mmCIF file of C-alpha atoms in Angstrom:
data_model
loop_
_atom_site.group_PDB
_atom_site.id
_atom_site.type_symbol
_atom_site.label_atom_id
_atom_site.label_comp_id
_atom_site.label_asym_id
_atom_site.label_seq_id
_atom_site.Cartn_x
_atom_site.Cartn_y
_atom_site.Cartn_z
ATOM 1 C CA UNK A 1 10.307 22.798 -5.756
ATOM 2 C CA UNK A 2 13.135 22.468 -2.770
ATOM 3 C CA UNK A 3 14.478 19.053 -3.322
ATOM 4 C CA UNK A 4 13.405 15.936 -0.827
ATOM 5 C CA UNK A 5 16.442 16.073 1.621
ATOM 6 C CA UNK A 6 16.030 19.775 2.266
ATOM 7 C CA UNK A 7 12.477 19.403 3.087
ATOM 8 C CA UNK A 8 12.631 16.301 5.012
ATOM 9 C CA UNK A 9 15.270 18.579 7.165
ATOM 10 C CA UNK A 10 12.764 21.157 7.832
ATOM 11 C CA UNK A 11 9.754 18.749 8.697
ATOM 12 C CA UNK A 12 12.422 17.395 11.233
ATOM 13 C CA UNK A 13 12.834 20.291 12.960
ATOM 14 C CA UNK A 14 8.713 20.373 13.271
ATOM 15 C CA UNK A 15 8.031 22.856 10.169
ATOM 16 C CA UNK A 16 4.105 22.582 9.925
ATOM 17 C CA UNK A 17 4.420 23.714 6.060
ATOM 18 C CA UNK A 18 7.034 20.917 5.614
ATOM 19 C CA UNK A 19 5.116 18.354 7.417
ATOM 20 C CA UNK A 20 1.993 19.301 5.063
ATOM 21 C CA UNK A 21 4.190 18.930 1.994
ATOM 22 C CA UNK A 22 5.388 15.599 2.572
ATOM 23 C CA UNK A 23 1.941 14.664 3.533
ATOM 24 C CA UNK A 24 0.510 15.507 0.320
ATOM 25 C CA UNK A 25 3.522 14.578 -1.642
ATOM 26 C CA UNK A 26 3.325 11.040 -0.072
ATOM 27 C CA UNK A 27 -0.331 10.549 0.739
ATOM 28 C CA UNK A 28 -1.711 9.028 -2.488
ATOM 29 C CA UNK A 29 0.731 6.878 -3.348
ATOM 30 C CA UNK A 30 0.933 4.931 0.650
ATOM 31 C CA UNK A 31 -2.720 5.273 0.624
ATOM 32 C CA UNK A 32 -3.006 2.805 -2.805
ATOM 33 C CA UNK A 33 -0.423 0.905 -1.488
ATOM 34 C CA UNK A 34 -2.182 0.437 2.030
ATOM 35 C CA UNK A 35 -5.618 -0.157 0.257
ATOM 36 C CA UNK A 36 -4.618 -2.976 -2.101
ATOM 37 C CA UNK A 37 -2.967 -5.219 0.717
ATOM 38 C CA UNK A 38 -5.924 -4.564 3.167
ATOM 39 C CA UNK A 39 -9.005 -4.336 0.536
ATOM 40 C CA UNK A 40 -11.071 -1.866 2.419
ATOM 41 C CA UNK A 41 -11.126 1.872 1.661
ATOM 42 C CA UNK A 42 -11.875 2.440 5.685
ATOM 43 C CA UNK A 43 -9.036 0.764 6.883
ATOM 44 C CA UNK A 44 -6.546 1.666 4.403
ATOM 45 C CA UNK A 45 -7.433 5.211 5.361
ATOM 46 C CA UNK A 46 -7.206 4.371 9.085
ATOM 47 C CA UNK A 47 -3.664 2.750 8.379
ATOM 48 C CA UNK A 48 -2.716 5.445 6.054
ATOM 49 C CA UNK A 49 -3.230 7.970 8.975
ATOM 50 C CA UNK A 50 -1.439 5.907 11.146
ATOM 51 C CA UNK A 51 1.436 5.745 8.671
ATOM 52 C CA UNK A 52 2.167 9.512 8.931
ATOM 53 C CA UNK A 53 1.259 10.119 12.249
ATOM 54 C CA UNK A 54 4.395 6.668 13.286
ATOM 55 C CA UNK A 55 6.409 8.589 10.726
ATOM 56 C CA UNK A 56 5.616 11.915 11.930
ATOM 57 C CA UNK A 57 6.742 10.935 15.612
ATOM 58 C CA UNK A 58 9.959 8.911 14.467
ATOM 59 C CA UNK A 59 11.089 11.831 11.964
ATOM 60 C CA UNK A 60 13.707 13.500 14.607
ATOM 61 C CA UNK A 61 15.057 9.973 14.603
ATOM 62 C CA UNK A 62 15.273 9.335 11.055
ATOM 63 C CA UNK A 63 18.610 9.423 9.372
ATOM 64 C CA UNK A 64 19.662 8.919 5.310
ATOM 65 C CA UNK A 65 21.153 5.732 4.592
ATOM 66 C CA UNK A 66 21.250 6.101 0.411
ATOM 67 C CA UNK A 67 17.642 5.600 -0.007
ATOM 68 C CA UNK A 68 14.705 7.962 -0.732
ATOM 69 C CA UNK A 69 12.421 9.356 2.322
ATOM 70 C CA UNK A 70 9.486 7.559 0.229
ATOM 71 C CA UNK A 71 11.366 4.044 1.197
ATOM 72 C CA UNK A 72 11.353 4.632 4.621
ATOM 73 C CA UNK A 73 7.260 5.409 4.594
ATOM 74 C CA UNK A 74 6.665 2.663 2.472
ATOM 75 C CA UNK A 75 8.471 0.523 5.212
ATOM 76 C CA UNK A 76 6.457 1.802 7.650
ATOM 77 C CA UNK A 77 3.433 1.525 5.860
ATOM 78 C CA UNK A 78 4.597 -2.154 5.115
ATOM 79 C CA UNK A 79 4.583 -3.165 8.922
ATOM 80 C CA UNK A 80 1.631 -1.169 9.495
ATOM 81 C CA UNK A 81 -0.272 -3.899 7.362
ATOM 82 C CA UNK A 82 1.856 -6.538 8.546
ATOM 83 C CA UNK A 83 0.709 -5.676 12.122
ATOM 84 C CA UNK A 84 -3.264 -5.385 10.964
ATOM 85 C CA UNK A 85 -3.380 -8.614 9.372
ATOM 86 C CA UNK A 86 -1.771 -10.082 12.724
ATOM 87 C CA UNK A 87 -4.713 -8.390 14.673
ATOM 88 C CA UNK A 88 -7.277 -9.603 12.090
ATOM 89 C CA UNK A 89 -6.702 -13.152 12.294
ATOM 90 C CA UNK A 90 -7.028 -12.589 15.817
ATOM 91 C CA UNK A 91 -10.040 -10.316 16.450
ATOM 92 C CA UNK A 92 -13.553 -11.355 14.985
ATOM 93 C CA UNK A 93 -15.543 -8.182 13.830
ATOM 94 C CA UNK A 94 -19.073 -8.221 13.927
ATOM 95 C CA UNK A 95 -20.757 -4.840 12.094
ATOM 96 C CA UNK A 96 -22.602 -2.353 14.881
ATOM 97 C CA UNK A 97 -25.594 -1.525 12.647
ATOM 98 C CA UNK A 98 -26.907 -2.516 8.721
ATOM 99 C CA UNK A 99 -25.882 -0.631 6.174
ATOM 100 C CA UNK A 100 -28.457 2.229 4.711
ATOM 101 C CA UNK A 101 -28.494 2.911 1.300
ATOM 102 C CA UNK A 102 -27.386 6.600 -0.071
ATOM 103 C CA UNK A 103 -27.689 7.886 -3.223
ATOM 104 C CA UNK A 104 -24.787 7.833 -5.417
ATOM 105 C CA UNK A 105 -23.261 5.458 -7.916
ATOM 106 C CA UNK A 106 -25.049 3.180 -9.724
ATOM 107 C CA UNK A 107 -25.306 -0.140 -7.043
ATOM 108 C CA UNK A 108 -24.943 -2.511 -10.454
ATOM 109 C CA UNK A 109 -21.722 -0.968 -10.944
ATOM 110 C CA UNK A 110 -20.337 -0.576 -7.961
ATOM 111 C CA UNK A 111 -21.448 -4.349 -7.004
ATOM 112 C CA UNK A 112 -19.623 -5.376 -10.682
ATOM 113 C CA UNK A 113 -16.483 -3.527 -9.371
ATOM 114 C CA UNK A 114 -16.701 -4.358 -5.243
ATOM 115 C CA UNK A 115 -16.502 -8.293 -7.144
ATOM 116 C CA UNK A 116 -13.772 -8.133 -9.710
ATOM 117 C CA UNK A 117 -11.720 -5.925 -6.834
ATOM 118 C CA UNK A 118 -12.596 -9.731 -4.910
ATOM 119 C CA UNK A 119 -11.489 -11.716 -7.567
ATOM 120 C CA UNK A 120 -7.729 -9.512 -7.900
ATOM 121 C CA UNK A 121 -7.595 -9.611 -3.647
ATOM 122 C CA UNK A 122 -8.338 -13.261 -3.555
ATOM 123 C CA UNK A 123 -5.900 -14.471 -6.869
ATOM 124 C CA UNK A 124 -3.318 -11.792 -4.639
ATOM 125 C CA UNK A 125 -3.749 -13.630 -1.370
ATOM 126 C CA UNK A 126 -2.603 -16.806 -3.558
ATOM 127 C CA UNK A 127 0.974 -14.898 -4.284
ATOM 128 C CA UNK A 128 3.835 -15.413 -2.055
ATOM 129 C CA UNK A 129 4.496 -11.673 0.032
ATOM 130 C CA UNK A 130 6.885 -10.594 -1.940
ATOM 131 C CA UNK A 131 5.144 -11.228 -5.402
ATOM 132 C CA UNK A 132 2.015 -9.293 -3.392
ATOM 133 C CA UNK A 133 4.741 -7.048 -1.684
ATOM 134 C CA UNK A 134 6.404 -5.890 -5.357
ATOM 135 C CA UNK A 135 2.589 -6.108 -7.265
ATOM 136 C CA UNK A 136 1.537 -3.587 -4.797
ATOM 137 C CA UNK A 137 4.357 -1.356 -4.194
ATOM 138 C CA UNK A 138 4.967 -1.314 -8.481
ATOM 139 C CA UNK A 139 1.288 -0.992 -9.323
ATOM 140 C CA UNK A 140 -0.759 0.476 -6.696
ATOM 141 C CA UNK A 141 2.077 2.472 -5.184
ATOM 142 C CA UNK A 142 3.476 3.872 -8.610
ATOM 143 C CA UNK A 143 6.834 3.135 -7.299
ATOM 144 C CA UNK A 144 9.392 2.433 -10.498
ATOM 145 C CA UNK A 145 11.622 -0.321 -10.581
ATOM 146 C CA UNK A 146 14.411 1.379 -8.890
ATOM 147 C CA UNK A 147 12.554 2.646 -6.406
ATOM 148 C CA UNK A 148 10.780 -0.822 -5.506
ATOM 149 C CA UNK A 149 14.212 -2.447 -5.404
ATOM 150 C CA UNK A 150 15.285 -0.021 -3.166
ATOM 151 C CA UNK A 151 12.066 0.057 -0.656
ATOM 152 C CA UNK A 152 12.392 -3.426 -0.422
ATOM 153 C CA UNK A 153 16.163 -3.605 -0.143
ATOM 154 C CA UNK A 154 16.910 -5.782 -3.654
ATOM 155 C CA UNK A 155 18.339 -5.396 -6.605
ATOM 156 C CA UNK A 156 16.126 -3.759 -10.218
ATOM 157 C CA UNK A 157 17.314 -6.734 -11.910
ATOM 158 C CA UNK A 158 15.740 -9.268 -9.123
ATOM 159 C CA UNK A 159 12.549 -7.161 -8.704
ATOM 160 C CA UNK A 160 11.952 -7.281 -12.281
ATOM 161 C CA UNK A 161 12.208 -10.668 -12.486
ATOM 162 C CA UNK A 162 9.889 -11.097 -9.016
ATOM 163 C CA UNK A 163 7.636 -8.957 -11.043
ATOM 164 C CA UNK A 164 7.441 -11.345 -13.629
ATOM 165 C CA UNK A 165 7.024 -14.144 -11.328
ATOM 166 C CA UNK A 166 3.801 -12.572 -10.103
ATOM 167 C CA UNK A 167 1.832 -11.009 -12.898
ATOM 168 C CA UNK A 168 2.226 -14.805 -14.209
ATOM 169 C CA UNK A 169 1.218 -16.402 -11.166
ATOM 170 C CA UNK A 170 -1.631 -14.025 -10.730
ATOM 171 C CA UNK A 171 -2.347 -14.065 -14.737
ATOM 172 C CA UNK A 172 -2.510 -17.949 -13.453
ATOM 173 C CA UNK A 173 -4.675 -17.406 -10.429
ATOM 174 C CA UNK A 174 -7.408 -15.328 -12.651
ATOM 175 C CA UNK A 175 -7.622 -17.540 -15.165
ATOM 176 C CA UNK A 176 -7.954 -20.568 -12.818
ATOM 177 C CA UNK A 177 -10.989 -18.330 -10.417
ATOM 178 C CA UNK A 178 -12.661 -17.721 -14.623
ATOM 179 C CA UNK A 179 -12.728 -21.313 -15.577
ATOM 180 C CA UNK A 180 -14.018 -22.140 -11.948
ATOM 181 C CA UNK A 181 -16.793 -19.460 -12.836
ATOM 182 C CA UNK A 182 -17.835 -20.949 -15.491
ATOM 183 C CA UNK A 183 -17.719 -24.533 -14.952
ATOM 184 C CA UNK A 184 -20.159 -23.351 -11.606
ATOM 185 C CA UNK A 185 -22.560 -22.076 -14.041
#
């Protein structure tokens, strides 16, 4: 496989086979990214698309400053969300029609997981952004240490300790939503 640089260099210059490969190289890991900071599947795809197309457009602009291409999408990616959540709080969205059932997974199970995905958004929401900003980009993203300290412009020694910041606050935030459960029952 032709190494990063050389096939950033060729996307530049508007290679469609280029393009494709850092599409697919890329996709999965932005898309998990997107989806855990925005909860739903349809707008993390929406955003995810937007993602490539911004760094599609801004590629003849882009130049290497010592970090991997991936940084620079998950930067973009980063302000994509940043900018959604801004529109969010101000745009009320009412749905255009009720939902049909289709057959497919088991509704008990997919209910079981739509609510303990709720319960990990909601203890996430109670993290400062960067706790949710390294929790997302180190587990939903895949990105390693190194790479995480470099997306977000730190050092591997203070994103491992922001790491474990956050898994204990949201270890904390879990266990307080739990014991709320059950005193509720």
């Amino acid at each position: 496989m032709e190494d990063e640089r050389e096939l950033v260099e060729r996307a530049r210059r508007s290679d469609p086979e280029a393009l494709s490969r850092l599409y697919e190289t890329y996709f999965d890991r932005i898309y998990r990214y997107v989806a855990v900071r925005v909860g739903s599947t349809e707008e993390a795809e929406d955003l995810t698309q937007q993602v490539f197309l911004q760094a599609f457009e801004a590629l003849p602009s882009f130049k290497w400053r010592g970090v991997p291409f991936s940084s620079w999408l998950f930067r973009i990616a980063h302000s994509q969300v940043v900018d959604h959540h801004r529109k969010a709080s101000r745009t009320q969205v009412m749905p255009l029609e009720v939902p049909v059932a289709v057959a497919g997974p088991d509704p008990c199970e997919e209910a079981e997981r739509e609510m303990a995905l709720e319960r990990v958004r909601e203890a996430l929401a109670s993290l400062t952004e960067l706790q949710r900003e390294v929790i997302s980009l180190r587990f939903a993203a895949g990105l390693s240490t190194a790479e995480t300290a470099k997306t977000m412009g730190k050092r591997e020694g203070a994103i491992k300790a922001l790491q474990h910041s956050a898994l204990a606050a949201l270890r904390r935030a879990l266990s307080r939503e739990t014991t709320e459960d059950v005193r509720q029952v």
